[in-house]
Amino acid sequence: YLLHILIMCEIYLILALAMNLLAGYSGMLSMTQAAFYGIGAYTTALLLTKAGLSFPLALTGAVLFNLLACLPVIWFSIRLRDLFFALATLAWQIVLFSVMFNWIVVTNGPFGITGIPKPEFLGLRFASLPQFAMLGGIITIFILIFFTGLHRTPLSRLFQGVRDDQLALMTFGKRPAYYKSVAILISSGVSAIAGTLFATYFSYIDPTSFTLNESILIISIVLIGGLGSIKGSIAGALFYVLLPEALRFVNIPDALAANMRMMIYALILLLVVMYRPHGFFGKYKFE
C-alpha cells in the first residue's frame, strides 16, 4: 500500500516538474498536459504489446512521438499569448482526447489497452511493487537532477525572460519563440516518461485517465506547490497524492469520499489563490 502511494507520488512529481517548466518558468499556461501524458502511455502500450519492443525502446519511442504531438502547441505559442494560448491548448487537449477515445482500431477506444507488460531492462523484470517503486524512483531522481541542473543554467534565465518580458528579451537579440519551443519540447517529452510509468505500472490504460480534468489537476498541483520552484513541484505532488490518504482518518462514507476529496482540494486551492497566490514555495504568480 505504501509502495503504491510512493509510485503515484513519483508519477505526479514528474508531471508537476514538466508543467512547472511551462507555467512556472516560461509563463505558458498549457491545458494539454494530460494529453501528452496519455500519448506517452498509449505509445508505450502499443509499442510493448503490438510491436513487441523492449521497455527502453518503447520509452524512447513515447518521448519521440510526444515531440511530434507537441508541434501544434509550439505553433500556438509563437502566435498566441496568455489566455489565447491557454484556450488553444485546451482545444488541442480535446482533439487528442477525442482521438484516444474514438480511434478504436488503434487505441481500442473506451475499452482501453490491457495486458501491458511490466518493464524489463538489462535482464531485470520490474514486476513486483518494490522493484517498480525502485525503477520509478531512479527515473524520478534523474529527472529531478535534470531540472535542477537546467534551472541553474542561462537557458532557464531565458525561459524566465520569456515569462517576464518578451519585448525586453528581444532587445537583447534573443528570440522568445525559440525558447518557448524548447520549453514545450522538454515538457512534453518528460510528460511521456510519466505516461510510460503509468501504463506499465497499471498494465491497463483507457482514455478516462487523460481528460481535461486531469490537465486541470496537474495545473492545480503546480499552483498549490508554487510556480517557478522545484520545491513547489515536490510539495504540490505530495500534497495531491497524500491528501486522500489523510482523509481516510476522517469517517466519510465510501460513496462520498471521492467527491469530498475533490471539494476539499478545490477549497484549499481557493484559499491558496486568495491568501498565498505564490503557492507554498512559489516565486511567481499569474497576474
C-alpha positions as a Markdown table, in Angstrom:
| # | Residue | x | y | z |
|---|---|---|---|---|
| 1 | Tyr | 0.0 | 0.0 | 0.0 |
| 2 | Leu | 2.8 | 2.5 | 0.9 |
| 3 | Leu | 4.7 | 1.5 | -2.2 |
| 4 | His | 1.6 | 2.2 | -4.3 |
| 5 | Ile | 1.5 | 5.7 | -2.8 |
| 6 | Leu | 5.2 | 6.2 | -3.5 |
| 7 | Ile | 4.8 | 5.2 | -7.1 |
| 8 | Met | 1.9 | 7.6 | -7.6 |
| 9 | Cys | 4.0 | 10.4 | -6.0 |
| 10 | Glu | 6.8 | 9.6 | -8.5 |
| 11 | Ile | 4.4 | 9.8 | -11.5 |
| 12 | Tyr | 2.8 | 13.1 | -10.4 |
| 13 | Leu | 6.1 | 14.6 | -9.4 |
| 14 | Ile | 7.3 | 14.1 | -13.0 |
| 15 | Leu | 4.2 | 15.6 | -14.3 |
| 16 | Ala | 4.5 | 18.6 | -12.0 |
| 17 | Leu | 8.1 | 19.2 | -12.9 |
| 18 | Ala | 7.1 | 19.2 | -16.6 |
| 19 | Met | 4.2 | 21.5 | -16.1 |
| 20 | Asn | 6.2 | 23.9 | -13.9 |
| 21 | Leu | 8.7 | 24.4 | -16.7 |
| 22 | Leu | 5.9 | 25.7 | -18.9 |
| 23 | Ala | 3.7 | 27.6 | -16.4 |
| 24 | Gly | 6.3 | 28.5 | -13.7 |
| 25 | Tyr | 9.4 | 29.2 | -15.6 |
| 26 | Ser | 8.2 | 30.1 | -19.1 |
| 27 | Gly | 4.8 | 31.7 | -18.3 |
| 28 | Met | 2.8 | 29.5 | -20.6 |
| 29 | Leu | -0.4 | 28.1 | -19.1 |
| 30 | Ser | -0.9 | 24.9 | -21.1 |
| 31 | Met | -4.1 | 22.9 | -20.8 |
| 32 | Thr | -2.9 | 20.0 | -22.8 |
| 33 | Gln | -0.5 | 18.3 | -20.4 |
| 34 | Ala | -2.8 | 15.3 | -19.7 |
| 35 | Ala | -2.9 | 14.6 | -23.5 |
| 36 | Phe | 0.9 | 14.4 | -23.6 |
| 37 | Tyr | 0.8 | 12.2 | -20.5 |
| 38 | Gly | -1.8 | 10.0 | -22.3 |
| 39 | Ile | 0.1 | 9.9 | -25.6 |
| 40 | Gly | 3.2 | 8.7 | -23.7 |
| 41 | Ala | 1.1 | 6.0 | -22.1 |
| 42 | Tyr | -0.6 | 4.9 | -25.3 |
| 43 | Thr | 2.6 | 4.9 | -27.4 |
| 44 | Thr | 4.4 | 2.8 | -24.8 |
| 45 | Ala | 1.4 | 0.4 | -24.5 |
| 46 | Leu | 1.2 | -0.1 | -28.3 |
| 47 | Leu | 5.0 | -0.5 | -28.8 |
| 48 | Leu | 5.1 | -3.1 | -26.0 |
| 49 | Thr | 2.0 | -5.1 | -26.9 |
| 50 | Lys | 1.7 | -4.7 | -30.7 |
| 51 | Ala | 5.3 | -4.1 | -31.8 |
| 52 | Gly | 7.0 | -6.3 | -29.2 |
| 53 | Leu | 9.7 | -3.7 | -28.5 |
| 54 | Ser | 11.8 | -3.7 | -25.3 |
| 55 | Phe | 11.0 | -1.2 | -22.5 |
| 56 | Pro | 13.9 | 1.2 | -23.2 |
| 57 | Leu | 12.9 | 1.4 | -26.9 |
| 58 | Ala | 9.2 | 1.8 | -26.0 |
| 59 | Leu | 10.1 | 4.6 | -23.6 |
| 60 | Thr | 12.3 | 6.3 | -26.3 |
| 61 | Gly | 9.5 | 5.9 | -28.8 |
| 62 | Ala | 7.0 | 7.5 | -26.5 |
| 63 | Val | 9.2 | 10.5 | -25.9 |
| 64 | Leu | 9.9 | 11.0 | -29.7 |
| 65 | Phe | 6.2 | 10.6 | -30.6 |
| 66 | Asn | 5.3 | 13.2 | -28.0 |
| 67 | Leu | 7.8 | 15.6 | -29.5 |
| 68 | Leu | 5.8 | 15.4 | -32.8 |
| 69 | Ala | 2.5 | 15.7 | -31.0 |
| 70 | Cys | 3.5 | 19.0 | -29.3 |
| 71 | Leu | 4.3 | 20.7 | -32.6 |
| 72 | Pro | 0.8 | 22.4 | -32.8 |
| 73 | Val | 1.4 | 23.7 | -29.2 |
| 74 | Ile | 4.6 | 25.2 | -30.4 |
| 75 | Trp | 2.8 | 26.8 | -33.3 |
| 76 | Phe | 0.2 | 28.2 | -30.8 |
| 77 | Ser | 2.9 | 29.6 | -28.5 |
| 78 | Ile | 4.6 | 31.5 | -31.3 |
| 79 | Arg | 1.3 | 33.2 | -32.4 |
| 80 | Leu | -0.7 | 33.4 | -29.2 |
| 81 | Arg | -0.1 | 34.6 | -25.7 |
| 82 | Asp | -1.7 | 34.4 | -22.2 |
| 83 | Leu | -5.4 | 33.5 | -22.3 |
| 84 | Phe | -5.5 | 32.9 | -26.0 |
| 85 | Phe | -2.6 | 30.4 | -25.8 |
| 86 | Ala | -4.4 | 28.6 | -22.9 |
| 87 | Leu | -7.6 | 28.3 | -24.9 |
| 88 | Ala | -5.8 | 27.0 | -28.0 |
| 89 | Thr | -4.1 | 24.3 | -25.9 |
| 90 | Leu | -7.4 | 23.4 | -24.3 |
| 91 | Ala | -8.8 | 22.8 | -27.8 |
| 92 | Trp | -5.7 | 20.6 | -28.7 |
| 93 | Gln | -6.3 | 18.7 | -25.4 |
| 94 | Ile | -9.9 | 18.0 | -26.5 |
| 95 | Val | -8.8 | 16.9 | -30.0 |
| 96 | Leu | -6.2 | 14.5 | -28.7 |
| 97 | Phe | -8.6 | 13.0 | -26.2 |
| 98 | Ser | -11.2 | 12.5 | -28.9 |
| 99 | Val | -8.6 | 10.6 | -31.0 |
| 100 | Met | -7.8 | 8.4 | -28.0 |
| 101 | Phe | -11.5 | 7.8 | -27.4 |
| 102 | Asn | -12.7 | 7.2 | -30.9 |
| 103 | Trp | -9.7 | 5.7 | -32.9 |
| 104 | Ile | -10.8 | 2.2 | -31.9 |
| 105 | Val | -8.6 | 0.4 | -34.4 |
| 106 | Val | -5.5 | 1.7 | -32.7 |
| 107 | Thr | -6.4 | 2.7 | -29.1 |
| 108 | Asn | -9.4 | 0.3 | -28.6 |
| 109 | Gly | -11.4 | 3.3 | -27.7 |
| 110 | Pro | -13.2 | 3.4 | -24.3 |
| 111 | Phe | -12.3 | -0.3 | -23.7 |
| 112 | Gly | -8.6 | 0.7 | -23.4 |
| 113 | Ile | -5.5 | -1.5 | -23.8 |
| 114 | Thr | -4.9 | -4.4 | -21.4 |
| 115 | Gly | -2.0 | -6.8 | -20.8 |
| 116 | Ile | 0.7 | -4.1 | -20.9 |
| 117 | Pro | 3.9 | -5.9 | -19.8 |
| 118 | Lys | 6.0 | -4.8 | -16.8 |
| 119 | Pro | 9.3 | -3.1 | -17.6 |
| 120 | Glu | 12.4 | -5.2 | -18.4 |
| 121 | Phe | 15.8 | -3.7 | -18.5 |
| 122 | Leu | 19.3 | -5.3 | -18.6 |
| 123 | Gly | 17.7 | -8.7 | -17.9 |
| 124 | Leu | 15.8 | -7.4 | -14.9 |
| 125 | Arg | 12.0 | -7.5 | -14.8 |
| 126 | Phe | 10.4 | -4.9 | -12.5 |
| 127 | Ala | 7.3 | -6.8 | -11.8 |
| 128 | Ser | 6.8 | -6.5 | -8.0 |
| 129 | Leu | 5.8 | -3.3 | -6.2 |
| 130 | Pro | 9.3 | -2.8 | -4.6 |
| 131 | Gln | 11.0 | -3.3 | -7.9 |
| 132 | Phe | 8.7 | -0.9 | -9.8 |
| 133 | Ala | 9.0 | 1.7 | -7.0 |
| 134 | Met | 12.8 | 1.4 | -7.3 |
| 135 | Leu | 12.6 | 1.9 | -11.1 |
| 136 | Gly | 10.2 | 4.8 | -10.8 |
| 137 | Gly | 12.4 | 6.3 | -8.0 |
| 138 | Ile | 15.6 | 6.1 | -10.2 |
| 139 | Ile | 13.8 | 7.7 | -13.2 |
| 140 | Thr | 12.3 | 10.4 | -11.0 |
| 141 | Ile | 15.7 | 11.2 | -9.4 |
| 142 | Phe | 17.3 | 11.5 | -12.8 |
| 143 | Ile | 14.5 | 13.9 | -13.9 |
| 144 | Leu | 14.9 | 15.9 | -10.7 |
| 145 | Ile | 18.6 | 16.2 | -11.3 |
| 146 | Phe | 18.0 | 17.2 | -14.9 |
| 147 | Phe | 15.6 | 20.0 | -13.9 |
| 148 | Thr | 17.8 | 21.2 | -11.0 |
| 149 | Gly | 20.7 | 21.5 | -13.4 |
| 150 | Leu | 18.6 | 23.1 | -16.1 |
| 151 | His | 17.3 | 25.8 | -13.8 |
| 152 | Arg | 20.9 | 26.7 | -12.9 |
| 153 | Thr | 21.8 | 27.4 | -16.5 |
| 154 | Pro | 21.5 | 30.6 | -18.6 |
| 155 | Leu | 18.8 | 28.8 | -20.6 |
| 156 | Ser | 16.5 | 28.8 | -17.6 |
| 157 | Arg | 17.0 | 32.5 | -17.2 |
| 158 | Leu | 16.0 | 33.0 | -20.8 |
| 159 | Phe | 12.8 | 30.9 | -20.1 |
| 160 | Gln | 12.1 | 33.4 | -17.3 |
| 161 | Gly | 12.8 | 36.2 | -19.6 |
| 162 | Val | 10.1 | 34.9 | -21.9 |
| 163 | Arg | 7.8 | 34.8 | -18.9 |
| 164 | Asp | 8.6 | 38.3 | -17.5 |
| 165 | Asp | 9.1 | 40.5 | -20.6 |
| 166 | Gln | 9.4 | 39.2 | -24.1 |
| 167 | Leu | 10.0 | 42.6 | -25.6 |
| 168 | Ala | 13.0 | 43.2 | -23.3 |
| 169 | Leu | 14.3 | 39.8 | -24.3 |
| 170 | Met | 14.1 | 40.7 | -28.0 |
| 171 | Thr | 16.1 | 43.9 | -27.4 |
| 172 | Phe | 19.0 | 41.7 | -26.4 |
| 173 | Gly | 18.8 | 39.8 | -29.7 |
| 174 | Lys | 17.0 | 36.8 | -28.3 |
| 175 | Arg | 14.1 | 35.0 | -29.9 |
| 176 | Pro | 11.3 | 34.2 | -27.5 |
| 177 | Ala | 9.7 | 31.8 | -30.0 |
| 178 | Tyr | 12.8 | 29.6 | -29.9 |
| 179 | Tyr | 12.9 | 29.4 | -26.1 |
| 180 | Lys | 9.1 | 28.7 | -25.9 |
| 181 | Ser | 9.7 | 25.8 | -28.4 |
| 182 | Val | 12.5 | 24.4 | -26.3 |
| 183 | Ala | 10.4 | 24.5 | -23.1 |
| 184 | Ile | 7.4 | 22.8 | -24.8 |
| 185 | Leu | 9.6 | 20.1 | -26.3 |
| 186 | Ile | 11.2 | 19.3 | -22.9 |
| 187 | Ser | 7.9 | 19.4 | -21.0 |
| 188 | Ser | 6.1 | 17.1 | -23.5 |
| 189 | Gly | 9.0 | 14.7 | -23.5 |
| 190 | Val | 9.1 | 14.5 | -19.8 |
| 191 | Ser | 5.3 | 14.0 | -19.6 |
| 192 | Ala | 5.7 | 11.0 | -21.9 |
| 193 | Ile | 8.0 | 9.4 | -19.3 |
| 194 | Ala | 5.3 | 9.8 | -16.7 |
| 195 | Gly | 2.8 | 8.2 | -19.1 |
| 196 | Thr | 5.2 | 5.2 | -19.7 |
| 197 | Leu | 5.4 | 4.6 | -15.9 |
| 198 | Phe | 1.7 | 4.9 | -15.6 |
| 199 | Ala | 1.0 | 2.4 | -18.4 |
| 200 | Thr | 3.5 | -0.2 | -17.3 |
| 201 | Tyr | 2.5 | 0.1 | -13.6 |
| 202 | Phe | -1.2 | -0.5 | -14.0 |
| 203 | Ser | -0.9 | -2.8 | -17.1 |
| 204 | Tyr | -4.1 | -1.1 | -18.4 |
| 205 | Ile | -5.0 | 2.3 | -19.8 |
| 206 | Asp | -8.1 | 3.9 | -21.1 |
| 207 | Pro | -8.9 | 7.5 | -22.2 |
| 208 | Thr | -10.6 | 8.5 | -19.0 |
| 209 | Ser | -7.2 | 8.8 | -17.2 |
| 210 | Phe | -6.2 | 11.6 | -19.6 |
| 211 | Thr | -9.1 | 14.0 | -19.7 |
| 212 | Leu | -9.2 | 17.8 | -19.5 |
| 213 | Asn | -9.9 | 17.3 | -15.7 |
| 214 | Glu | -6.5 | 15.7 | -15.4 |
| 215 | Ser | -4.8 | 18.6 | -17.1 |
| 216 | Ile | -6.6 | 21.0 | -14.7 |
| 217 | Leu | -5.4 | 18.8 | -11.8 |
| 218 | Ile | -1.8 | 18.9 | -13.0 |
| 219 | Ile | -2.0 | 22.7 | -13.2 |
| 220 | Ser | -3.6 | 22.8 | -9.7 |
| 221 | Ile | -0.7 | 20.7 | -8.3 |
| 222 | Val | 1.8 | 23.3 | -9.6 |
| 223 | Leu | -0.2 | 26.3 | -8.5 |
| 224 | Ile | -0.6 | 24.9 | -4.9 |
| 225 | Gly | 3.1 | 23.9 | -4.7 |
| 226 | Gly | 4.3 | 27.1 | -6.2 |
| 227 | Leu | 5.3 | 28.3 | -9.7 |
| 228 | Gly | 8.9 | 28.6 | -10.6 |
| 229 | Ser | 10.2 | 26.4 | -7.9 |
| 230 | Ile | 11.3 | 22.7 | -7.8 |
| 231 | Lys | 10.4 | 22.5 | -4.2 |
| 232 | Gly | 6.9 | 23.7 | -5.1 |
| 233 | Ser | 6.5 | 20.8 | -7.6 |
| 234 | Ile | 7.5 | 18.3 | -5.0 |
| 235 | Ala | 5.2 | 19.8 | -2.4 |
| 236 | Gly | 2.3 | 20.0 | -4.8 |
| 237 | Ala | 2.6 | 16.4 | -5.9 |
| 238 | Leu | 3.0 | 15.1 | -2.4 |
| 239 | Phe | 0.0 | 17.2 | -1.3 |
| 240 | Tyr | -2.3 | 15.8 | -4.0 |
| 241 | Val | -1.3 | 12.2 | -3.5 |
| 242 | Leu | -1.3 | 12.2 | 0.3 |
| 243 | Leu | -4.5 | 14.2 | 0.8 |
| 244 | Pro | -6.8 | 11.3 | 0.1 |
| 245 | Glu | -4.8 | 9.2 | 2.5 |
| 246 | Ala | -5.2 | 11.8 | 5.2 |
| 247 | Leu | -8.9 | 11.8 | 4.6 |
| 248 | Arg | -9.1 | 8.1 | 5.3 |
| 249 | Phe | -8.8 | 9.0 | 9.0 |
| 250 | Val | -12.0 | 11.0 | 8.7 |
| 251 | Asn | -15.1 | 8.9 | 8.9 |
| 252 | Ile | -16.6 | 9.7 | 5.5 |
| 253 | Pro | -18.8 | 7.1 | 3.7 |
| 254 | Asp | -17.2 | 5.5 | 0.7 |
| 255 | Ala | -19.9 | 6.8 | -1.6 |
| 256 | Leu | -19.0 | 10.4 | -0.7 |
| 257 | Ala | -15.2 | 10.0 | -0.2 |
| 258 | Ala | -14.2 | 10.8 | -3.8 |
| 259 | Asn | -16.4 | 13.9 | -4.1 |
| 260 | Met | -15.4 | 15.1 | -0.7 |
| 261 | Arg | -11.8 | 14.8 | -1.6 |
| 262 | Met | -12.2 | 17.0 | -4.7 |
| 263 | Met | -14.3 | 19.5 | -2.7 |
| 264 | Ile | -11.6 | 19.8 | -0.1 |
| 265 | Tyr | -8.9 | 20.0 | -2.7 |
| 266 | Ala | -10.8 | 22.8 | -4.5 |
| 267 | Leu | -11.4 | 24.7 | -1.2 |
| 268 | Ile | -7.7 | 24.5 | -0.4 |
| 269 | Leu | -6.9 | 25.7 | -3.9 |
| 270 | Leu | -9.2 | 28.7 | -3.5 |
| 271 | Leu | -7.6 | 29.6 | -0.1 |
| 272 | Val | -4.1 | 29.4 | -1.7 |
| 273 | Val | -5.2 | 31.6 | -4.5 |
| 274 | Met | -6.7 | 34.1 | -2.1 |
| 275 | Tyr | -4.1 | 34.2 | 0.7 |
| 276 | Arg | -1.0 | 32.8 | -0.8 |
| 277 | Pro | -1.1 | 33.4 | -4.6 |
| 278 | His | 2.6 | 32.3 | -5.0 |
| 279 | Gly | 1.7 | 28.8 | -3.6 |
| 280 | Phe | 3.7 | 27.1 | -0.8 |
| 281 | Phe | 7.1 | 27.7 | -2.3 |
| 282 | Gly | 6.4 | 29.7 | -5.5 |
| 283 | Lys | 8.4 | 32.6 | -6.8 |
| 284 | Tyr | 6.0 | 33.8 | -9.4 |
| 285 | Lys | 2.2 | 34.2 | -9.9 |
| 286 | Phe | 0.0 | 34.8 | -12.9 |
| 287 | Glu | -1.4 | 38.4 | -12.9 |
